[in-house]
Coordinates of C-alpha atoms in Angstrom, one line a residue:
M1 CA 0.0 0.0 0.0
L2 CA 1.5 3.3 -1.1
T3 CA 1.1 6.1 1.4
F4 CA 2.1 9.7 0.9
K5 CA 4.7 9.3 3.7
R6 CA 6.4 6.4 1.9
W7 CA 6.2 8.2 -1.5
L8 CA 7.8 11.3 0.0
S9 CA 10.5 9.3 1.9
V10 CA 11.6 7.3 -1.1
L11 CA 11.8 10.3 -3.5
S12 CA 13.5 12.4 -0.9
L13 CA 16.2 9.8 -0.4
L14 CA 16.7 9.4 -4.1
G15 CA 16.7 13.2 -4.6
L16 CA 19.4 13.5 -2.0
G17 CA 21.4 10.7 -3.8
W18 CA 20.9 12.6 -7.1
M19 CA 22.3 15.8 -5.7
I20 CA 25.3 14.1 -4.1
T21 CA 26.0 12.4 -7.4
V22 CA 25.9 15.7 -9.2
L23 CA 28.4 17.2 -6.7
I24 CA 30.8 14.2 -7.0
C25 CA 30.6 14.2 -10.8
L26 CA 31.3 17.9 -11.0
L27 CA 34.4 17.7 -8.8
H28 CA 35.8 14.5 -10.3
G29 CA 37.6 14.3 -13.7
T30 CA 40.8 14.8 -15.5
E31 CA 41.3 18.1 -13.7
P32 CA 40.1 17.5 -10.1
I33 CA 38.5 20.5 -8.4
A34 CA 38.3 20.8 -4.6
L35 CA 34.9 21.4 -3.0
A36 CA 36.0 24.8 -1.5
E37 CA 37.3 26.0 -4.9
A38 CA 34.0 24.9 -6.5
V39 CA 32.1 26.9 -4.0
R40 CA 34.2 30.0 -4.8
I41 CA 33.7 29.5 -8.5
F42 CA 29.9 29.3 -8.1
A43 CA 29.9 32.3 -5.8
S44 CA 32.0 34.4 -8.2
R45 CA 29.7 33.4 -11.2
L46 CA 26.6 34.3 -9.2
S47 CA 28.0 37.5 -7.9
P48 CA 31.1 38.7 -9.7
G49 CA 33.8 40.0 -7.3
S50 CA 32.7 37.9 -4.4
G51 CA 34.1 34.5 -3.2
G52 CA 37.7 35.6 -3.7
A53 CA 40.1 34.9 -6.5
V54 CA 39.4 31.8 -8.7
D55 CA 41.3 30.0 -11.4
P56 CA 39.5 31.0 -14.7
G57 CA 40.5 27.7 -16.4
K58 CA 38.9 25.6 -13.6
G59 CA 35.9 27.9 -13.6
A60 CA 35.3 27.2 -17.3
I61 CA 35.8 23.5 -16.8
L62 CA 33.3 23.4 -13.9
L63 CA 30.6 25.6 -15.2
D64 CA 30.8 25.5 -19.0
V65 CA 32.0 22.0 -19.6
R66 CA 31.1 19.7 -16.7
L67 CA 27.9 21.3 -15.4
P68 CA 25.9 21.0 -18.7
R69 CA 27.3 17.5 -19.3
V70 CA 26.4 16.2 -15.8
L71 CA 22.9 17.7 -16.0
L72 CA 22.4 16.2 -19.5
A73 CA 23.5 12.8 -18.2
G74 CA 20.9 13.1 -15.4
L75 CA 18.2 14.0 -17.9
V76 CA 19.1 11.3 -20.4
G77 CA 19.4 8.5 -17.8
G78 CA 16.2 9.5 -16.0
T79 CA 14.3 9.7 -19.3
L80 CA 15.5 6.3 -20.6
A81 CA 14.6 4.6 -17.3
M82 CA 11.2 6.2 -17.2
V83 CA 10.4 5.1 -20.8
G84 CA 11.7 1.6 -19.9
V85 CA 9.2 1.5 -17.0
T86 CA 6.4 2.6 -19.2
L87 CA 7.0 0.2 -22.1
Q88 CA 7.4 -2.8 -19.6
A89 CA 4.0 -1.9 -18.2
L90 CA 2.3 -1.4 -21.6
L91 CA 3.8 -4.6 -23.2
R92 CA 3.7 -6.6 -20.0
N93 CA 7.2 -7.7 -20.8
P94 CA 10.1 -7.3 -18.3
L95 CA 12.7 -6.9 -21.1
A96 CA 11.0 -4.2 -23.0
D97 CA 12.8 -0.9 -23.5
P98 CA 13.1 1.8 -26.2
F99 CA 15.8 -0.2 -28.0
V100 CA 13.9 -3.5 -28.1
I101 CA 10.9 -2.0 -30.0
G102 CA 13.0 0.1 -32.4
I103 CA 12.1 3.6 -31.2
S104 CA 15.8 4.4 -30.5
S105 CA 16.9 3.1 -33.9
G106 CA 14.2 5.2 -35.6
T107 CA 15.4 8.2 -33.7
A108 CA 19.0 7.5 -34.5
L109 CA 18.2 7.1 -38.2
G110 CA 16.4 10.5 -38.2
V111 CA 19.4 12.2 -36.6
V112 CA 21.9 10.5 -38.9
C113 CA 19.9 11.7 -41.9
F114 CA 19.9 15.2 -40.5
L115 CA 23.6 15.2 -39.8
L116 CA 24.4 14.0 -43.3
S117 CA 21.9 16.3 -45.1
G118 CA 24.0 19.4 -44.4
L119 CA 20.8 21.3 -43.5
S120 CA 21.3 24.3 -41.3
V121 CA 17.9 24.1 -39.7
T122 CA 17.6 25.5 -36.2
F123 CA 14.9 25.4 -33.6
W124 CA 14.9 28.1 -30.9
G125 CA 18.4 29.1 -31.9
T126 CA 19.9 25.6 -31.5
T127 CA 20.2 22.5 -33.5
A128 CA 17.0 20.9 -34.9
S129 CA 18.4 17.3 -34.5
P130 CA 16.0 16.5 -31.6
L131 CA 13.1 17.5 -33.9
F132 CA 14.4 15.1 -36.6
G133 CA 15.1 12.4 -34.0
F134 CA 11.6 12.7 -32.6
T135 CA 10.1 12.5 -36.1
G136 CA 12.1 9.3 -36.8
G137 CA 11.0 7.7 -33.5
L138 CA 7.4 8.8 -34.1
L139 CA 7.3 7.4 -37.6
T140 CA 8.7 4.1 -36.3
L141 CA 6.1 4.0 -33.6
F142 CA 3.3 4.9 -36.0
F143 CA 4.3 2.0 -38.3
L144 CA 4.4 -0.4 -35.3
Y145 CA 1.0 0.9 -34.1
R146 CA -0.6 0.4 -37.4
L147 CA 1.0 -3.1 -37.7
S148 CA -0.3 -4.2 -34.3
R149 CA -3.7 -2.5 -34.3
V150 CA -6.5 -4.9 -35.2
H151 CA -10.2 -4.0 -34.8
G152 CA -9.3 -1.0 -32.7
R153 CA -7.1 -3.0 -30.3
I154 CA -3.3 -3.0 -30.0
F155 CA -1.9 -6.5 -29.8
V156 CA 1.2 -6.1 -27.7
Q157 CA 2.8 -9.4 -28.9
T158 CA 2.6 -8.2 -32.5
L159 CA 4.0 -4.8 -31.5
L160 CA 6.9 -6.4 -29.6
L161 CA 7.9 -8.8 -32.3
G162 CA 7.5 -6.2 -35.0
G163 CA 9.7 -3.8 -32.9
V164 CA 12.5 -6.4 -32.8
I165 CA 12.4 -6.8 -36.6
I166 CA 12.1 -3.0 -37.3
N167 CA 15.0 -2.5 -34.9
A168 CA 17.2 -4.9 -36.9
M169 CA 16.2 -3.4 -40.2
L170 CA 16.8 0.2 -39.1
S171 CA 20.2 -0.7 -37.6
A172 CA 21.1 -2.2 -41.0
V173 CA 20.1 1.0 -42.8
I174 CA 22.2 3.0 -40.4
M175 CA 25.2 0.7 -41.0
F176 CA 24.7 1.0 -44.8
I177 CA 24.5 4.8 -44.6
T178 CA 27.6 4.8 -42.5
Y179 CA 29.4 2.6 -44.9
M180 CA 28.6 4.8 -47.9
V181 CA 29.6 8.2 -46.4
D182 CA 33.0 9.8 -46.5
A183 CA 35.6 8.4 -44.1
D184 CA 36.0 11.7 -42.2
K185 CA 32.2 11.7 -41.3
V186 CA 32.2 8.0 -40.3
M187 CA 34.1 8.4 -37.1
G188 CA 31.8 11.3 -35.9
I189 CA 28.7 9.2 -36.6
V190 CA 30.1 6.0 -35.0
Y191 CA 31.2 7.9 -31.9
W192 CA 27.8 9.6 -31.6
L193 CA 26.0 6.2 -32.0
M194 CA 28.1 4.7 -29.2
G195 CA 26.9 7.4 -26.8
N196 CA 28.3 10.9 -26.3
L197 CA 27.2 13.4 -23.7
G198 CA 29.8 16.1 -24.1
S199 CA 28.5 18.1 -27.1
L200 CA 25.8 20.4 -25.6
D201 CA 25.8 23.8 -24.1
F202 CA 23.1 25.2 -21.7
K203 CA 20.9 26.6 -24.5
A204 CA 20.7 23.2 -26.3
L205 CA 20.2 21.5 -22.9
A206 CA 17.3 23.7 -22.1
V207 CA 15.6 22.8 -25.5
V208 CA 16.1 19.1 -24.9
A209 CA 14.8 19.4 -21.3
L210 CA 11.7 21.1 -22.7
Y211 CA 10.9 18.2 -24.9
A212 CA 11.6 15.7 -22.2
L213 CA 9.6 17.5 -19.5
A214 CA 6.5 17.6 -21.7
G215 CA 6.7 13.8 -22.1
M216 CA 7.4 13.2 -18.4
V217 CA 4.3 15.2 -17.4
V218 CA 2.1 13.0 -19.7
L219 CA 3.6 9.8 -18.3
F220 CA 3.3 10.9 -14.7
K221 CA -0.4 11.5 -15.3
S222 CA -0.7 8.0 -16.8
A223 CA 0.6 6.3 -13.7
R224 CA -2.8 5.1 -12.4
G225 CA -3.6 3.8 -15.9
L226 CA -0.3 1.9 -16.1
N227 CA -1.1 0.3 -12.8
L228 CA -4.5 -0.9 -14.1
L229 CA -3.0 -2.1 -17.5
A230 CA -0.6 -4.3 -15.5
L231 CA -3.6 -6.3 -14.4
G232 CA -4.6 -7.0 -18.0
D233 CA -6.7 -5.1 -20.6
E234 CA -10.0 -6.7 -19.7
T235 CA -9.6 -6.0 -16.0
A236 CA -8.5 -2.4 -16.7
V237 CA -11.6 -1.8 -18.8
T238 CA -13.8 -3.3 -16.2
L239 CA -12.3 -0.9 -13.6
G240 CA -13.2 2.1 -15.9
L241 CA -10.0 2.7 -17.8
D242 CA -10.0 3.6 -21.5
A243 CA -7.2 1.1 -22.2
E244 CA -6.6 1.9 -25.8
R245 CA -6.5 5.7 -25.3
T246 CA -4.1 5.2 -22.4
K247 CA -1.8 3.0 -24.6
R248 CA -1.8 5.6 -27.4
V249 CA -1.0 8.5 -25.1
A250 CA 1.8 6.5 -23.3
F251 CA 3.3 5.3 -26.6
F252 CA 3.3 8.8 -28.0
A253 CA 4.9 10.3 -24.9
S254 CA 7.5 7.5 -24.9
A255 CA 8.4 8.3 -28.5
L256 CA 8.7 12.0 -27.6
L257 CA 11.0 11.3 -24.7
T258 CA 13.2 8.8 -26.6
G259 CA 13.5 11.2 -29.6
A260 CA 14.5 14.1 -27.3
V261 CA 17.3 12.4 -25.5
V262 CA 18.6 9.9 -28.1
S263 CA 19.0 12.7 -30.6
V264 CA 21.6 14.4 -28.4
S265 CA 23.1 11.4 -26.6
G266 CA 23.3 8.7 -29.2
L267 CA 22.4 5.1 -28.4
I268 CA 22.9 4.4 -24.7
S269 CA 21.6 0.9 -24.0
F270 CA 20.4 -1.0 -20.9
V271 CA 19.5 2.0 -18.7
G272 CA 15.8 1.4 -19.5
I273 CA 16.1 -2.3 -18.4
M274 CA 18.4 -2.2 -15.4
I275 CA 17.1 0.8 -13.4
P276 CA 13.3 -0.2 -13.6
H277 CA 14.2 -3.8 -12.4
V278 CA 16.4 -2.6 -9.5
L279 CA 13.9 -0.1 -8.3
R280 CA 10.9 -2.5 -8.8
M281 CA 12.7 -5.0 -6.5
V282 CA 13.3 -2.3 -3.9
I283 CA 10.2 -0.1 -3.9
G284 CA 7.6 -2.3 -5.6
P285 CA 5.6 -2.0 -8.8
D286 CA 3.3 0.9 -8.1
H287 CA 3.9 3.4 -11.0
R288 CA 2.9 6.4 -9.0
L289 CA 6.2 5.9 -7.2
L290 CA 8.1 3.9 -9.7
L291 CA 7.9 6.5 -12.5
P292 CA 9.4 9.5 -10.6
A293 CA 11.9 7.1 -8.8
S294 CA 13.1 5.9 -12.2
V295 CA 13.8 9.5 -13.3
L296 CA 16.1 10.0 -10.3
G297 CA 17.6 6.5 -10.3
G298 CA 18.3 6.5 -14.0
G299 CA 19.9 10.0 -13.6
I300 CA 22.2 8.8 -10.8
F301 CA 23.3 5.8 -12.8
L302 CA 24.1 7.6 -16.0
M303 CA 25.9 10.5 -14.3
A304 CA 28.1 8.0 -12.5
A305 CA 28.7 6.0 -15.7
D306 CA 29.6 9.1 -17.7
T307 CA 32.1 10.2 -15.0
I308 CA 33.7 6.8 -15.2
A309 CA 33.8 7.0 -19.0
R310 CA 35.6 10.3 -19.0
S311 CA 38.0 9.4 -16.2
L312 CA 38.9 5.8 -16.6
I313 CA 41.7 6.2 -19.2
S314 CA 42.0 10.0 -19.0
P315 CA 42.6 12.1 -21.1
T316 CA 40.9 9.8 -23.6
E317 CA 37.2 9.4 -23.2
I318 CA 35.3 6.1 -23.5
P319 CA 31.8 6.4 -25.1
V320 CA 29.4 6.2 -22.2
G321 CA 27.4 3.6 -24.1
V322 CA 30.3 1.2 -23.7
I323 CA 30.1 1.6 -19.9
T324 CA 26.4 1.1 -19.7
A325 CA 26.6 -2.0 -22.0
L326 CA 29.3 -3.5 -19.8
C327 CA 27.1 -3.0 -16.8
G328 CA 23.8 -4.0 -18.4
G329 CA 25.0 -7.1 -20.3
P330 CA 25.7 -9.1 -17.2
F331 CA 22.6 -7.8 -15.6
F332 CA 20.5 -8.9 -18.6
L333 CA 22.1 -12.4 -18.4
F334 CA 21.3 -12.4 -14.7
L335 CA 17.6 -11.8 -15.4
L336 CA 17.6 -14.6 -18.0
W337 CA 19.4 -17.0 -15.6
R338 CA 17.0 -16.1 -12.8
G339 CA 13.9 -16.7 -15.0
R340 CA 15.1 -19.8 -16.8
S341 CA 13.7 -22.4 -14.4
R342 CA 10.3 -20.5 -14.5
Y343 CA 10.4 -20.5 -18.3
W344 CA 11.3 -24.1 -18.9
S345 CA 8.8 -25.3 -16.3
A346 CA 6.0 -23.3 -17.9

């Protein structure tokens, strides 16, 4: 039974962990920055002339490089985890996430086409790649939706299997495009596809956050509906839920969220599987708590992973997608191992 006291306690604890992770990630890196020095840098930026003398180089590293990167990692990780929770509830499959049903690949294809087109389209003064990414993800989802919709109902098994096939096809198209372009563009595309969080400033971050927050609000409002859908479509309808409308809204919001973050971060896998499972084991399956907790938990995980990626073999950076895959692969195998006896005995 979820009470307001428990809801507030869990989110407060995760919020505190989120803020501590931000602080650690800001201070840690190729150029370590002491906490006292960081406080002086923030004070001097908020009120020029106060806080004493600061090193301008470290000030630029802390505020202009690390701060937007850490906040982006928190936003991307939280968003991917939240979409994972939603898709697992909609598809009633514990291994569903944006990559499995092809939304991420559709988004990536939209962004790759934009990058190679040479278009100088901007949106609110910054790159329009999130818009193209969202369009790619939405078209993929629309195709899957039409494929799986029969007599006004969405068949989740068809959507899931169709998503796996679409994901493989779109990945092949991306590889073909990468093979055909000039060698000097290949490395940039491949590096982006492996996950890269270090290419945005505050202005671009604000635009991405606007996309993401719009989708998050929609999913937060769908929490009760997701709880009912977890009981099965017929039970949910019996309890007064418009199941098909709830699915459409949740799928559309998931496409918006995935398009917003994948278009700027590249393909970062396993966050949408690992974080929901860990949190579900600890705090339970109620989506009124699980959805906001996944935003904080996913953010904590990806901020830590990105800090490891840029510090492990400094000054060279490892794509953060490599770190999440190295963590998520064993976790995925653990889930399969834990469920094998149940599967074979069924």
